[in-house]
Short mmCIF file of C-alpha atoms in Angstrom, two decimals:
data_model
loop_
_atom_site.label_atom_id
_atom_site.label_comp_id
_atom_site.label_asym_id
_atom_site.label_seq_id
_atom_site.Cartn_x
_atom_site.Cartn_y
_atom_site.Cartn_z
CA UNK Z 166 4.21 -17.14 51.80
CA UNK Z 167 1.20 -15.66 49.98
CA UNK Z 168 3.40 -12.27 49.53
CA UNK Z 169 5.97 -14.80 47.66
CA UNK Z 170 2.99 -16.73 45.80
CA UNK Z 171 1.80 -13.54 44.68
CA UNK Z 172 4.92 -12.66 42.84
CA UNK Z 173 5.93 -16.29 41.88
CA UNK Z 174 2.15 -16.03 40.43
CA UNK Z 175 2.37 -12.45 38.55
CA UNK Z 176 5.38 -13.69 36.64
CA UNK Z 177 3.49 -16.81 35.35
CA UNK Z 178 0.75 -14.80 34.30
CA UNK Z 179 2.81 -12.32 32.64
CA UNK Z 180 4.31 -14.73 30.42
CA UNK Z 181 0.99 -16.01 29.44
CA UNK Z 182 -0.69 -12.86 28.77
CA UNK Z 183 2.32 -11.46 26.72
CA UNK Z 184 1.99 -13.89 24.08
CA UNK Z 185 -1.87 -14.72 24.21
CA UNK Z 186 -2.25 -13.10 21.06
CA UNK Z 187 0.35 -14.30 19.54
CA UNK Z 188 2.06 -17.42 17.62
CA UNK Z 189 2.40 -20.19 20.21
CA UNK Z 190 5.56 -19.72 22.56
CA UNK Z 191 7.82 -22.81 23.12
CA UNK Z 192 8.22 -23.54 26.75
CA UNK Z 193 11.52 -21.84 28.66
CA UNK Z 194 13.82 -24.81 29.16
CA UNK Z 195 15.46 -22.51 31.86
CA UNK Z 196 12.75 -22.91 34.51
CA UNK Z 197 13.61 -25.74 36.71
CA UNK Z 198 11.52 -28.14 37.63
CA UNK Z 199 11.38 -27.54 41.17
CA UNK Z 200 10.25 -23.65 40.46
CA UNK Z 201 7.36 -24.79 38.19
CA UNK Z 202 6.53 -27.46 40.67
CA UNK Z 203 6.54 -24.26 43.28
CA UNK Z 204 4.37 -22.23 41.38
CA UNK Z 205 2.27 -24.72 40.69
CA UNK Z 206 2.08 -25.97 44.48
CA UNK Z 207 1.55 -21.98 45.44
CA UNK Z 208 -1.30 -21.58 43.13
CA UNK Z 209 -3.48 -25.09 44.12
CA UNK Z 210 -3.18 -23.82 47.82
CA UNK Z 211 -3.64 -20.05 47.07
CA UNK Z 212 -6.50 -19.31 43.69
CA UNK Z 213 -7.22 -16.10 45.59
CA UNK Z 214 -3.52 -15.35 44.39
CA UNK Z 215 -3.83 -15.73 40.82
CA UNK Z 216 -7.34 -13.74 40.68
CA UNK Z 217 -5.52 -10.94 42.61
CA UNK Z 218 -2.63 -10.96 40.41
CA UNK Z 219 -4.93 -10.97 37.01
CA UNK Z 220 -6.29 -7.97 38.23
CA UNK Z 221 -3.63 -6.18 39.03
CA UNK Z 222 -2.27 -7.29 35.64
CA UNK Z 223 -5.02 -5.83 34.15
CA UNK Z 224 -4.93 -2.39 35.93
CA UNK Z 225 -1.57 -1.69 34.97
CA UNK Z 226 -2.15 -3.03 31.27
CA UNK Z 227 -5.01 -0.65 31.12
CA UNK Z 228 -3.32 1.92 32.48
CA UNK Z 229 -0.36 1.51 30.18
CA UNK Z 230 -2.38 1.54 27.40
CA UNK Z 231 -4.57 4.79 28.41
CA UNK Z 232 -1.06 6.66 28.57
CA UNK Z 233 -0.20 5.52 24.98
CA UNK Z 234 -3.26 6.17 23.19
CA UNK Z 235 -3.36 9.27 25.31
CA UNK Z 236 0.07 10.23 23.57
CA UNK Z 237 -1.35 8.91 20.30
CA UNK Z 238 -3.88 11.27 20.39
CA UNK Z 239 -2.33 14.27 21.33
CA UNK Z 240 0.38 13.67 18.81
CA UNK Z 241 -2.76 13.34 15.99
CA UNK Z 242 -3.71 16.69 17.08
CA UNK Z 243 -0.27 18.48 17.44
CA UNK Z 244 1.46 16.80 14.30
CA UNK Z 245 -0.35 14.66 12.51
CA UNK Z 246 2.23 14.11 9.53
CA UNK Z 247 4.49 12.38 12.38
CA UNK Z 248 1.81 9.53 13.35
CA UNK Z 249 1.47 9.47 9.46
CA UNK Z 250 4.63 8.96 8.22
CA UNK Z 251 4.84 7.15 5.46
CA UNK Z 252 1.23 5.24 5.39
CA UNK Z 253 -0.76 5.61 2.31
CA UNK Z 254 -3.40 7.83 2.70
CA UNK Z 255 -6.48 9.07 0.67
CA UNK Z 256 -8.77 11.60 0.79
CA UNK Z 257 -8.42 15.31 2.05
CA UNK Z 258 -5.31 16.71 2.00
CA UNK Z 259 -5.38 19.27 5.09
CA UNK Z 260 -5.36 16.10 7.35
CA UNK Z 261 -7.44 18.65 10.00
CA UNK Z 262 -9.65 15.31 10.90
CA UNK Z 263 -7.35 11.83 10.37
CA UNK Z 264 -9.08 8.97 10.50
CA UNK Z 265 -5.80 6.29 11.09
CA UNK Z 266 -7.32 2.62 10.56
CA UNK Z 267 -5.40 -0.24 12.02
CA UNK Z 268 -6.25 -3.52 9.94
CA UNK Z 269 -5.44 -7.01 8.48
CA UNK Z 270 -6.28 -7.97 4.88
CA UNK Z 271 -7.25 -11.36 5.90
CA UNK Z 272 -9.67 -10.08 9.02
CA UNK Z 273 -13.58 -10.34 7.33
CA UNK Z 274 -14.64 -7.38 9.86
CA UNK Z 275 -12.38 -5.77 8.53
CA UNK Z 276 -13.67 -6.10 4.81
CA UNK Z 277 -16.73 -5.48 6.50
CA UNK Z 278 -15.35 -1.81 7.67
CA UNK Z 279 -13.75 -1.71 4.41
CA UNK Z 280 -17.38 -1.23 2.89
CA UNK Z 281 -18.69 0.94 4.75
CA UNK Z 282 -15.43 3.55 4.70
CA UNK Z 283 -15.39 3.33 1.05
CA UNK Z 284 -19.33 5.00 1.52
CA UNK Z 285 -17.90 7.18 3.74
CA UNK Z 286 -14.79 8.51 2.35
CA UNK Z 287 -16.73 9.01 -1.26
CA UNK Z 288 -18.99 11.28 0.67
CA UNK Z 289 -16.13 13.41 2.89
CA UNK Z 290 -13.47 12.90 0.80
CA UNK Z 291 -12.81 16.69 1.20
CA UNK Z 292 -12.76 16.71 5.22
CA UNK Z 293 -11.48 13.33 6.37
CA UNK Z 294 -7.89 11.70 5.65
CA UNK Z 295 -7.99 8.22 5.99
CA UNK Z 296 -4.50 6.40 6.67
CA UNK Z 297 -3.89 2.74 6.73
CA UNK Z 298 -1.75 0.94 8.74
CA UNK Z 299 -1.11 -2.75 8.67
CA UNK Z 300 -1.72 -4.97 11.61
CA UNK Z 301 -1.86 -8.66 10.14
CA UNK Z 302 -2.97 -11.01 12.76
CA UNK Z 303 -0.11 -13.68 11.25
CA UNK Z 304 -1.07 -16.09 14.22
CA UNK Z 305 -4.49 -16.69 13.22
CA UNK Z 306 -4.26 -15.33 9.01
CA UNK Z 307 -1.88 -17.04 6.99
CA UNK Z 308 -1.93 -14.66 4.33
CA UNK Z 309 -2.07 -11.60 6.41
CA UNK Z 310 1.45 -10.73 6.13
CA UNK Z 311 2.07 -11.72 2.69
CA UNK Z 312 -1.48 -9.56 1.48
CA UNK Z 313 0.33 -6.63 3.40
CA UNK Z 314 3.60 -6.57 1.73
CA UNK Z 315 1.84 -7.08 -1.61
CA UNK Z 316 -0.60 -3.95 -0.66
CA UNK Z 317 3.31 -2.12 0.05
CA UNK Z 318 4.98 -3.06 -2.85
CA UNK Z 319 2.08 -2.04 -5.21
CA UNK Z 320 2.50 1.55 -3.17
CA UNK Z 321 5.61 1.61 -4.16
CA UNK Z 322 4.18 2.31 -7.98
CA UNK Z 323 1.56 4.06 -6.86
CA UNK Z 324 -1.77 1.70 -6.76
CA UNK Z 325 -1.75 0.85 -3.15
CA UNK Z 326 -5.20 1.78 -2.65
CA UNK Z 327 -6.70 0.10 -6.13
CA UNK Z 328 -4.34 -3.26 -4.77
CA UNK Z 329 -5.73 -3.06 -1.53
CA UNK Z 330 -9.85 -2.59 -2.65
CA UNK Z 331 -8.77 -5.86 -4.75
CA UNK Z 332 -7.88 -7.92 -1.66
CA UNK Z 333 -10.67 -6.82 0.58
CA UNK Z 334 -13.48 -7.85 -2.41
CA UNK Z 335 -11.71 -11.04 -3.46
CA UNK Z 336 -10.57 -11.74 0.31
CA UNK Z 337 -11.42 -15.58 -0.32
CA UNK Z 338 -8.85 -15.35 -3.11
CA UNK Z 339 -5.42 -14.08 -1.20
CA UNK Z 340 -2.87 -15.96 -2.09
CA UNK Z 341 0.60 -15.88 -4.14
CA UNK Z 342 -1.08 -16.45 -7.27
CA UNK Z 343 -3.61 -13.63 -6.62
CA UNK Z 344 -1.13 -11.22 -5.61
CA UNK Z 345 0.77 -11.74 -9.05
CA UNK Z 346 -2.93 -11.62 -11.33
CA UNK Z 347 -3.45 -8.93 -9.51
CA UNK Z 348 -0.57 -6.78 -10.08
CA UNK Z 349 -0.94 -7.42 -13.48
CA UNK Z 350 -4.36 -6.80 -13.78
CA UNK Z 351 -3.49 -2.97 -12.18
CA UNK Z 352 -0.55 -2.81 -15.14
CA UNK Z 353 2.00 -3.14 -12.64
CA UNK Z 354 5.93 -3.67 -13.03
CA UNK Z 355 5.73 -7.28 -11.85
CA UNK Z 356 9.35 -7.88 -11.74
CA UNK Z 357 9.55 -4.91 -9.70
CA UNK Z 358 6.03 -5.64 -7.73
CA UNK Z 359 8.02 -8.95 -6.42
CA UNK Z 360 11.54 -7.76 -6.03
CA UNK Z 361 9.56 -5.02 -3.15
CA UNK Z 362 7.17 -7.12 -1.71
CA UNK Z 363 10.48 -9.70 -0.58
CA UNK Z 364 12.38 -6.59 0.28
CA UNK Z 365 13.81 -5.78 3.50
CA UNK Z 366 11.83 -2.11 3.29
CA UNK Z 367 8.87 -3.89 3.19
CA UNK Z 368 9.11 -6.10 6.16
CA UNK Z 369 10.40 -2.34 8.19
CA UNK Z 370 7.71 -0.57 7.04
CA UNK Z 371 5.02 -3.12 8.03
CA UNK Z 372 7.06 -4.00 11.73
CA UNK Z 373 6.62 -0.13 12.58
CA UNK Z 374 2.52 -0.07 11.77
CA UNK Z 375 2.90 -3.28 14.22
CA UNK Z 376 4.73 -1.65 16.82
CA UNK Z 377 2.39 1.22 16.72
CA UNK Z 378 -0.46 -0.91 17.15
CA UNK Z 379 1.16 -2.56 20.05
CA UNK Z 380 2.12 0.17 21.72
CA UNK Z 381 -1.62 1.65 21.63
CA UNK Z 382 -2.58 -1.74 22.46
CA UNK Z 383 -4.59 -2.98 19.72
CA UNK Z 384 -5.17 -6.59 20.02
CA UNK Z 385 -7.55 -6.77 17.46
CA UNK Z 386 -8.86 -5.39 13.47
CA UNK Z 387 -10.26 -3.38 12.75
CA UNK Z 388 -9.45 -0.69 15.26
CA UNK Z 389 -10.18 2.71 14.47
CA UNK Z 390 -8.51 6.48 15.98
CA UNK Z 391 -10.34 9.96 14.56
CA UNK Z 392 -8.58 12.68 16.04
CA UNK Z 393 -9.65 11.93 20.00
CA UNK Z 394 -11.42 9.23 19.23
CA UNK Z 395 -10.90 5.81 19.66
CA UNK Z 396 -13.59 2.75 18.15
CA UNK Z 397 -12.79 -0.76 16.78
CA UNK Z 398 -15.01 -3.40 15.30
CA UNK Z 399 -17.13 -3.66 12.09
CA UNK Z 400 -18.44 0.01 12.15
CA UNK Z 401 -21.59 0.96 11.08
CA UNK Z 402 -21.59 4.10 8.86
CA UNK Z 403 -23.95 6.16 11.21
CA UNK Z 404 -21.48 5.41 13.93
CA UNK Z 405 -18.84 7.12 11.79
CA UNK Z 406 -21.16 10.22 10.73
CA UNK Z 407 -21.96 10.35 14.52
CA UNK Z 408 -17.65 10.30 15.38
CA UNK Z 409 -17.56 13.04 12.72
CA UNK Z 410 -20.02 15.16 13.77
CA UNK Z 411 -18.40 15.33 17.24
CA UNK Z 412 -15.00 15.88 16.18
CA UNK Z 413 -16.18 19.29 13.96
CA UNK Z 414 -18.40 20.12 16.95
#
């Protein structure tokens, strides 16, 4: 019976940890009642079970997610214009040390980190390639998503990273009519600025920095890989000096 409520138990927990940090998930009108009402039973008689199964849960999440960033990292080193793709990127141009920064216009640690890399990149400019992917936290930042296919489309005429300074120092401003005054203010195409921000190549290229993230498990911005290195948070800029130091050591 507890082998059964174990399993019965796992699968619940699954499907709430899969979507925790997500948008909220409408209830599976396929479950019969008299499976919840099993589960349900199982877990009031057994607790034991659903600790045990959380931590097994969490073994093989962590696991997973070792193996990926593992991969992430060794694909950095190996072939670094692969990870990169088509993310805007600044700085040097031998991309021997990548910095890749997963973030979320909305996120205030990450205008925070925003800051303190713009200190940081003015001072290694010549030894560090920063790349920015998108990971907009759309259930808890309205204007994520739409800030992230503005940033996009203003790449598209090359003033992604002016557009994106703009929404990290005027985060309390993001919305539609700030992404239009800005585009304007930056001399931008605006016909052209909207017609890519709605596109379909827009929504792609923003789903792939998403799966990325998800894959490495990122479940939060900002979150930072330099070469074999792996930090997220509001980073101070010693702590990035100190990352540096140890990846030209």
């Amino acid at each position: 019976m507890i082998k059964q409520a174990s399993k019965l138990a796992g699968l619940l927990l699954l499907s709430w940890t899969l979507f925790s940090c997500s948008a909220p998930v409408k209830a599976d009108t396929n479950i019969s009642p008299q499976l919840e009402q099993q589960v349900l039973e199982i877990i009031r008689k057994h607790p034991e079970v659903v600790l045990e199964s959380v931590r097994d849960y969490q073994k093989q999440q962590q696991g997973q997610q070792q193996k990926a960033q593992q991969a992430f990292v060794q694909d950095l080193k190996t072939n670094p214009k692969a990870v990169i793709g088509q993310s805007p990127t600044t700085g040097a141009k031998t991309a021997k040390v990548v910095l890749v920064e997963f973030s979320d216009f909305q996120c205030p640690y990450c205008s925070a980190a925003h800051a303190t890399l713009k200190q940081f990149m003015a001072k290694h400019q010549n030894d560090v390639t920063l790349v920015y992917k998108n990971f907009p936290l759309t259930s808890i930042h309205s204007e994520a998503l739409p800030a992230a296919k503005a940033a996009w489309a203003a790449g598209q005429q090359g003033k992604f990273w002016e557009y994106h300074d703009a929404l990290f120092t005027q985060q309390k401003q993001l919305s539609d009519a700030f992404y239009q005054e800005t585009a304007k203010a930056l001399g931008l195409d605006v016909q052209k600025f909207n017609q890519d921000r709605d596109s379909k190549a827009a929504e792609a290229a923003i789903a792939q920095d998403v799966q990325m993230a998800e894959k490495l498990g990122v479940d939060g911005t900002p979150f930072f890989v330099m070469n074999g290195n792996v930090f997220s948070g509001s980073v101070e800029l010693s702590d990035l000096e100190a990352t540096l130091a140890k990846v030209k050591g």
